Coordinates of C-alpha atoms in Angstrom, one line a residue:
X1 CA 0.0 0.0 0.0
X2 CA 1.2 3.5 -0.6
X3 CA 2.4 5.5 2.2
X4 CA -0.2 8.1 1.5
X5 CA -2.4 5.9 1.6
X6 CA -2.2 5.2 5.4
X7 CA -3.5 9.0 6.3
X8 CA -6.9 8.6 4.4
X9 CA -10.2 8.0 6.5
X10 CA -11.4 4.6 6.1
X11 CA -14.1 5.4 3.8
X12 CA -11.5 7.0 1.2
X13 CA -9.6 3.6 0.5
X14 CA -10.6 0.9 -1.9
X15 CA -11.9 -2.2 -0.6
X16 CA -8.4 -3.4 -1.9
X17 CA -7.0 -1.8 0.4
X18 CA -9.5 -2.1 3.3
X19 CA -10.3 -6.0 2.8
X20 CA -6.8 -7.3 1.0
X21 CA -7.4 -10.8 -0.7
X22 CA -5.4 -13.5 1.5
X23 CA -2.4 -14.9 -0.6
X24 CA -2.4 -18.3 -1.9
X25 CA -1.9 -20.8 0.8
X26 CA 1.2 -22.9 0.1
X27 CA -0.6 -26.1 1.4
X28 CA -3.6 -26.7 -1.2
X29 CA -3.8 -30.1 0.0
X30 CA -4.4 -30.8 3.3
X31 CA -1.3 -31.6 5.8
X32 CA -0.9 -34.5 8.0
X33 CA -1.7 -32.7 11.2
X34 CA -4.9 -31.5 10.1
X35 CA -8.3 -32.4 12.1
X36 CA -10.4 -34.3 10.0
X37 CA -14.5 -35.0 9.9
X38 CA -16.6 -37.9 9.4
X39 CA -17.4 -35.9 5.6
X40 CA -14.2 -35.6 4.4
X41 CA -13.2 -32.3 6.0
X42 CA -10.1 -31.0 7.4
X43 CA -8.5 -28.3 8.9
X44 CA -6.3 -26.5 10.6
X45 CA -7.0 -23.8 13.1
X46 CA -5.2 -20.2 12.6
X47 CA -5.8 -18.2 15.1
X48 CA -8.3 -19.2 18.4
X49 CA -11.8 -18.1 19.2
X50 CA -13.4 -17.3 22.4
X51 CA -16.7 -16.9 21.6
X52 CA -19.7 -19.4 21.2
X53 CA -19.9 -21.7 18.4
X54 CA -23.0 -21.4 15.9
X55 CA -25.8 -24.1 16.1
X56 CA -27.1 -25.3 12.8
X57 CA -29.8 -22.9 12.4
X58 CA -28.3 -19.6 13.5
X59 CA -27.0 -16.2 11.6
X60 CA -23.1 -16.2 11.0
X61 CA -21.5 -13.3 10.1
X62 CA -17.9 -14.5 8.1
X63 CA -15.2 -13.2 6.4
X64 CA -13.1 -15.8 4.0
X65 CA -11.3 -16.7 0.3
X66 CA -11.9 -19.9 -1.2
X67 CA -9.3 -21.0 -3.8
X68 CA -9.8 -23.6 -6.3
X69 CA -7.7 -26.4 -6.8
X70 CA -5.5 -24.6 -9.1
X71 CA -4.7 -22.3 -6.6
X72 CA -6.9 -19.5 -8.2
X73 CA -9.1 -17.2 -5.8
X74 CA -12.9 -18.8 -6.3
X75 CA -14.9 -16.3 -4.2
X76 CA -13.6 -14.0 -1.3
X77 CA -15.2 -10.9 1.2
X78 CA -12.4 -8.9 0.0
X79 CA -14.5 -8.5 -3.3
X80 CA -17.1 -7.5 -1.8
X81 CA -16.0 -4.7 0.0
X82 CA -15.8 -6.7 3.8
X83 CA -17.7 -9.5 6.0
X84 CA -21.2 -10.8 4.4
X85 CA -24.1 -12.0 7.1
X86 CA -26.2 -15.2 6.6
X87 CA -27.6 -18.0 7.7
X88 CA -25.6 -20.9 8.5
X89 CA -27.8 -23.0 6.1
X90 CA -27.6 -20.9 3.5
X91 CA -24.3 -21.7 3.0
X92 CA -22.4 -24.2 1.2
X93 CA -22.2 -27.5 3.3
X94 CA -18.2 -27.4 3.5
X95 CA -18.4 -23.8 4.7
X96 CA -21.3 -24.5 7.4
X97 CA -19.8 -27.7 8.5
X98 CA -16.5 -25.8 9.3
X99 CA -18.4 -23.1 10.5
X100 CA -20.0 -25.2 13.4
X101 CA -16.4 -26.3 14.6
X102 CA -15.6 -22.6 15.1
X103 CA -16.0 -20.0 17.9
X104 CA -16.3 -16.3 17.1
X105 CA -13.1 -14.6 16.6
X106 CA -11.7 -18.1 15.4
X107 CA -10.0 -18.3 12.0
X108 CA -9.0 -21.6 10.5
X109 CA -8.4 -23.3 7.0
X110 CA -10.3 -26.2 5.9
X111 CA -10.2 -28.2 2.9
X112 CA -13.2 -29.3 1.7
X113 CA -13.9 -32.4 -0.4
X114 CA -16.0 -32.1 -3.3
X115 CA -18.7 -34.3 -1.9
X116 CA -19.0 -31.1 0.1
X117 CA -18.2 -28.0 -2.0
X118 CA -17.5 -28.2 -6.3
X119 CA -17.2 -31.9 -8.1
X120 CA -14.2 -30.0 -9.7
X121 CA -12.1 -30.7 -7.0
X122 CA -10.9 -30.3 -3.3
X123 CA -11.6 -26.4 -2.6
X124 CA -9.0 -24.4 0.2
X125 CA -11.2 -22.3 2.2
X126 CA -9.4 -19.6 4.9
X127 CA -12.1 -18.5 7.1
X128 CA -12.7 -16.1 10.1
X129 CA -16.3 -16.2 12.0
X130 CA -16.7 -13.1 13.1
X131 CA -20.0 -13.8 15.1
X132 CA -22.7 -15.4 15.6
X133 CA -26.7 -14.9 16.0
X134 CA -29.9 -16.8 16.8
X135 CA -31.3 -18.0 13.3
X136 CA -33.8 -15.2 12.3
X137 CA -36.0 -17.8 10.9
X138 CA -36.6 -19.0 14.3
X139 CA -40.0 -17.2 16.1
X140 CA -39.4 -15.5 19.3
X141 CA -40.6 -16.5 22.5
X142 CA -42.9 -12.9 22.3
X143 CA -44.6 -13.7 19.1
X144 CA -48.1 -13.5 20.6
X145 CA -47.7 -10.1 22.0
X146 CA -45.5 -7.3 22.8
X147 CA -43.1 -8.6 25.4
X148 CA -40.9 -6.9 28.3
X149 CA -39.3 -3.5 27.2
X150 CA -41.8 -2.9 24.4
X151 CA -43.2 0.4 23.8
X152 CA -46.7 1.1 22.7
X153 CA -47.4 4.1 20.5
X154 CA -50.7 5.8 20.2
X155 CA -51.6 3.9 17.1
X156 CA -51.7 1.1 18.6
X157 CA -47.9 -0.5 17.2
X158 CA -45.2 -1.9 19.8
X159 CA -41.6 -1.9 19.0
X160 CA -39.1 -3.2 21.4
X161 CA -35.4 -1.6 20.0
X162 CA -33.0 -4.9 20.2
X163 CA -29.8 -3.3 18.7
X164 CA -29.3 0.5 19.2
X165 CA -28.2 2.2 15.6
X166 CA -25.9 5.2 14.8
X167 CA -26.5 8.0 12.7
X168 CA -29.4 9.9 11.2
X169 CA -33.1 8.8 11.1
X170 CA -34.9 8.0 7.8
X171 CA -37.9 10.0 7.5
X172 CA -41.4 8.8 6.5
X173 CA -40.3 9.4 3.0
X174 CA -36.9 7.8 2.6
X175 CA -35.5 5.0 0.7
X176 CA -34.3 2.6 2.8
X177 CA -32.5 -1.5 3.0
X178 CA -34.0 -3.2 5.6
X179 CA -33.2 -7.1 6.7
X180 CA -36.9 -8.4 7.9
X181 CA -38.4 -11.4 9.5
X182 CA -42.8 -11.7 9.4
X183 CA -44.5 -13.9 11.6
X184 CA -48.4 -14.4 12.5
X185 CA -48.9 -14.4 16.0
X186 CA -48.5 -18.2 16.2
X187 CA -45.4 -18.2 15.2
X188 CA -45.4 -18.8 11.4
X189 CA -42.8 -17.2 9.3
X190 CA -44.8 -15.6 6.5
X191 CA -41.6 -13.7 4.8
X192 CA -38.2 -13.4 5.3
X193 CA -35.0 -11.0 3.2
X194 CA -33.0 -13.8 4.8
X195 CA -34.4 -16.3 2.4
X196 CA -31.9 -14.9 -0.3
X197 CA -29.6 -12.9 1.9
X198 CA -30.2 -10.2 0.7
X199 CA -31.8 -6.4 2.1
X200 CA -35.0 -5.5 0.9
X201 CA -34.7 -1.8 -0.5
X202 CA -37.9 0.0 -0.8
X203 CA -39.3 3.6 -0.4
X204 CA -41.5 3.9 3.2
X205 CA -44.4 5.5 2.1
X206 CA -44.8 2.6 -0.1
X207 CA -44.9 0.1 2.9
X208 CA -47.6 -1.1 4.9
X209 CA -48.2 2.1 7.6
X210 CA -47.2 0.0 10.7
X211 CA -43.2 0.2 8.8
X212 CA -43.7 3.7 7.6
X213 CA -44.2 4.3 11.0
X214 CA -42.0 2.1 12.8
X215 CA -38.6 2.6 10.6
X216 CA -38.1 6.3 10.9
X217 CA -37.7 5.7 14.8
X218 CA -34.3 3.1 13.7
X219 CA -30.8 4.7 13.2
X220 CA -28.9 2.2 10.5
X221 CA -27.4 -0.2 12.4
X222 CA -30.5 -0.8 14.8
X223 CA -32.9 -3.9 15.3
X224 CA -36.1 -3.9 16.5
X225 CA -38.9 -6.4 17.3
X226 CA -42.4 -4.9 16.0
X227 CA -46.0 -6.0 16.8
X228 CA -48.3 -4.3 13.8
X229 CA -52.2 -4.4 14.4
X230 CA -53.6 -5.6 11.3
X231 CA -55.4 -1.6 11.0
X232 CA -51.5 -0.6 10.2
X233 CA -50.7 -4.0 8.5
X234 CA -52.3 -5.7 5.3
X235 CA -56.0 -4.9 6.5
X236 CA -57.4 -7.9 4.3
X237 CA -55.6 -7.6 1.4
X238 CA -56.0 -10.7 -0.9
X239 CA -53.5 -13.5 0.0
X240 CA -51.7 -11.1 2.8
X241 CA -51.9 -12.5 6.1
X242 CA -54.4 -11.2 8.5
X243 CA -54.7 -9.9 12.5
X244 CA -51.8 -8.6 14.1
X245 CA -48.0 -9.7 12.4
X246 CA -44.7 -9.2 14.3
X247 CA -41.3 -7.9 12.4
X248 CA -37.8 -8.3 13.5
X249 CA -36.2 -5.6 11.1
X250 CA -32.9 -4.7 10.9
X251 CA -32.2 -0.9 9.3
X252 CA -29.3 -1.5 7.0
X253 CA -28.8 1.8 5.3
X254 CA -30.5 4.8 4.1
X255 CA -30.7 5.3 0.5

C-alpha cells in the first residue's frame, strides 16, 4: 500500500485496500496434522476463538477466500468490500460444517472435499467467523404479544429496540435497505429478506403504515422487534396475512 495511503479515512480507500485478498496458501492439499471430519473435511486452526460456536440454524457473520484447486481465488469478502451476514444454512455445506467447529473470533483453514463444495475438486477455504446470532427464521418467545421493554405508541404498534443504531433517522419518505423477519402471532414465518440474503430496499411511504411508521424511529445499524395491528398491517388484502403480524427488522442503510 502506498504510504499516503495510510493518512486517508477509512471510507476513502478501496476495498483493496480495506479487505486485502489472503495470498495463496502454500498447502492446497491438506497436511498430515490436520483435524479431520466424518465428511471428508479438514483443517487447521489459525488463530483461536473465544466466543460461542453457531448451532445449525443460526446467523453467521464471516469473512473468507476460497481457492480452487488450481490455486486461483474462487470467491472471497475482499470482493465485496468486507464481512457478508447469513444464515448458516444458506451456505455451502463445506463452509457451514467448518463453521460449526468454530467459535467467534476463530479463524481456520479447511479443505473441503468435493462431496461437500465443487465436483471439480478439493476447494481451500481460509475462514474467520466473526460472530454469531440466533437463526432469524426462528419465532421468538414474544410472538403473541409485545413482550418486556416494548413500547406502545398511540396507534396502537409496539416496537421493542434490540440493537441500538448510529447515525441519522430516515424520515417517513426515505428510501431505505432493511433485513426483515414476518411472523403471525402463532409463530409462522410468513416472509423473510434472509431467504436470499439479501436487504429488501424500498421507499417507506410505499410500505404497509405500521413500517412507515415504525422505521423512521431506527438509526442504520438498529434492530427492533415490531408487533403491527392488522389496521396498520395488510387490512385484508388478498392472499396477505391477517390480524396482528410481528417484524424483527434490521435498518441497513438509508438510501
Amino acid at each position: 500500500m502506498r504510504l499516503h495511503a495510510l493518512l486517508l479515512p477509512c471510507a476513502l480507500l478501496s476495498a483493496a485496500d480495506r479487505y486485502p485478498v489472503p495470498p495463496v496458501p502454500a498447502d492446497l492439499i491438506a497436511p498430515a496434522q490436520a483435524a479431520l471430519t466424518a465428511t471428508g473435511l479438514a483443517s487447521v486452526v489459525l488463530r483461536p476463538g473465544t466466543g460461542p460456536r453457531p448451532g445449525p440454524e443460526d446467523l453467521v457473520t464471516v469473512e473468507y477466500t476460497l481457492w480452487g484447486p488450481d490455486g486461483k481465488v474462487v470467491d472471497s469478502t475482499a470482493r465485496h468490500d468486507g464481512p457478508f451476514t447469513r444464515p448458516l444454512p444458506r451456505l455451502m455445506k463445506g463452509m457451514a460444517e467448518g463453521l460449526q467447529l468454530m467459535r467467534s473470533g476463530e479463524q481456520r483453514r479447511f479443505w473441503i472435499p468435493p462431496a461437500l463444495g465443487r465436483p471439480t475438486g478439493t476447494l481451500v477455504l481460509e475462514m474467520e467467523l466473526v460472530e454469531t446470532a440466533p437463526s432469524p427464521f426462528k419465532a421468538p418467545a414474544d410472538v403473541a404479544g409485545p413482550g418486556e421493554g416494548a413500547r406502545v405508541l398511540s396507534s396502537g404498534l409496539a416496537i421493542r429496540i434490540l440493537k441500538e443504531g448510529k447515525g441519522p433517522h430516515p424520515t417517513y419518505k426515505s428510501r431505505v435497505q432493511v433485513h426483515y423477519t414476518g411472523w403471525t402471532t402463532d409463530g409462522r414465518m410468513f416472509d423473510s429478506s434472509w431467504k436470499t440474503g439479501q436487504p429488501a430496499a424500498f421507499a417507506l411511504d410505499q410500505v404497509i403504515r405500521g413500517w412507515t411508521e415504525a422505521i423512521p424511529l431506527l438509526s442504520p445499524g438498529a434492530k427492533a422487534r415490531l408487533w403491527v395491528p392488522e389496521k396498520l398491517a395488510y387490512r385484508g388484502e388478498k392472499g396477505m396475512p391477517a390480524g396482528m403480524l410481528v417484524f424483527d427488522v434490521e435498518l441497513v442503510d438509508i438510501l
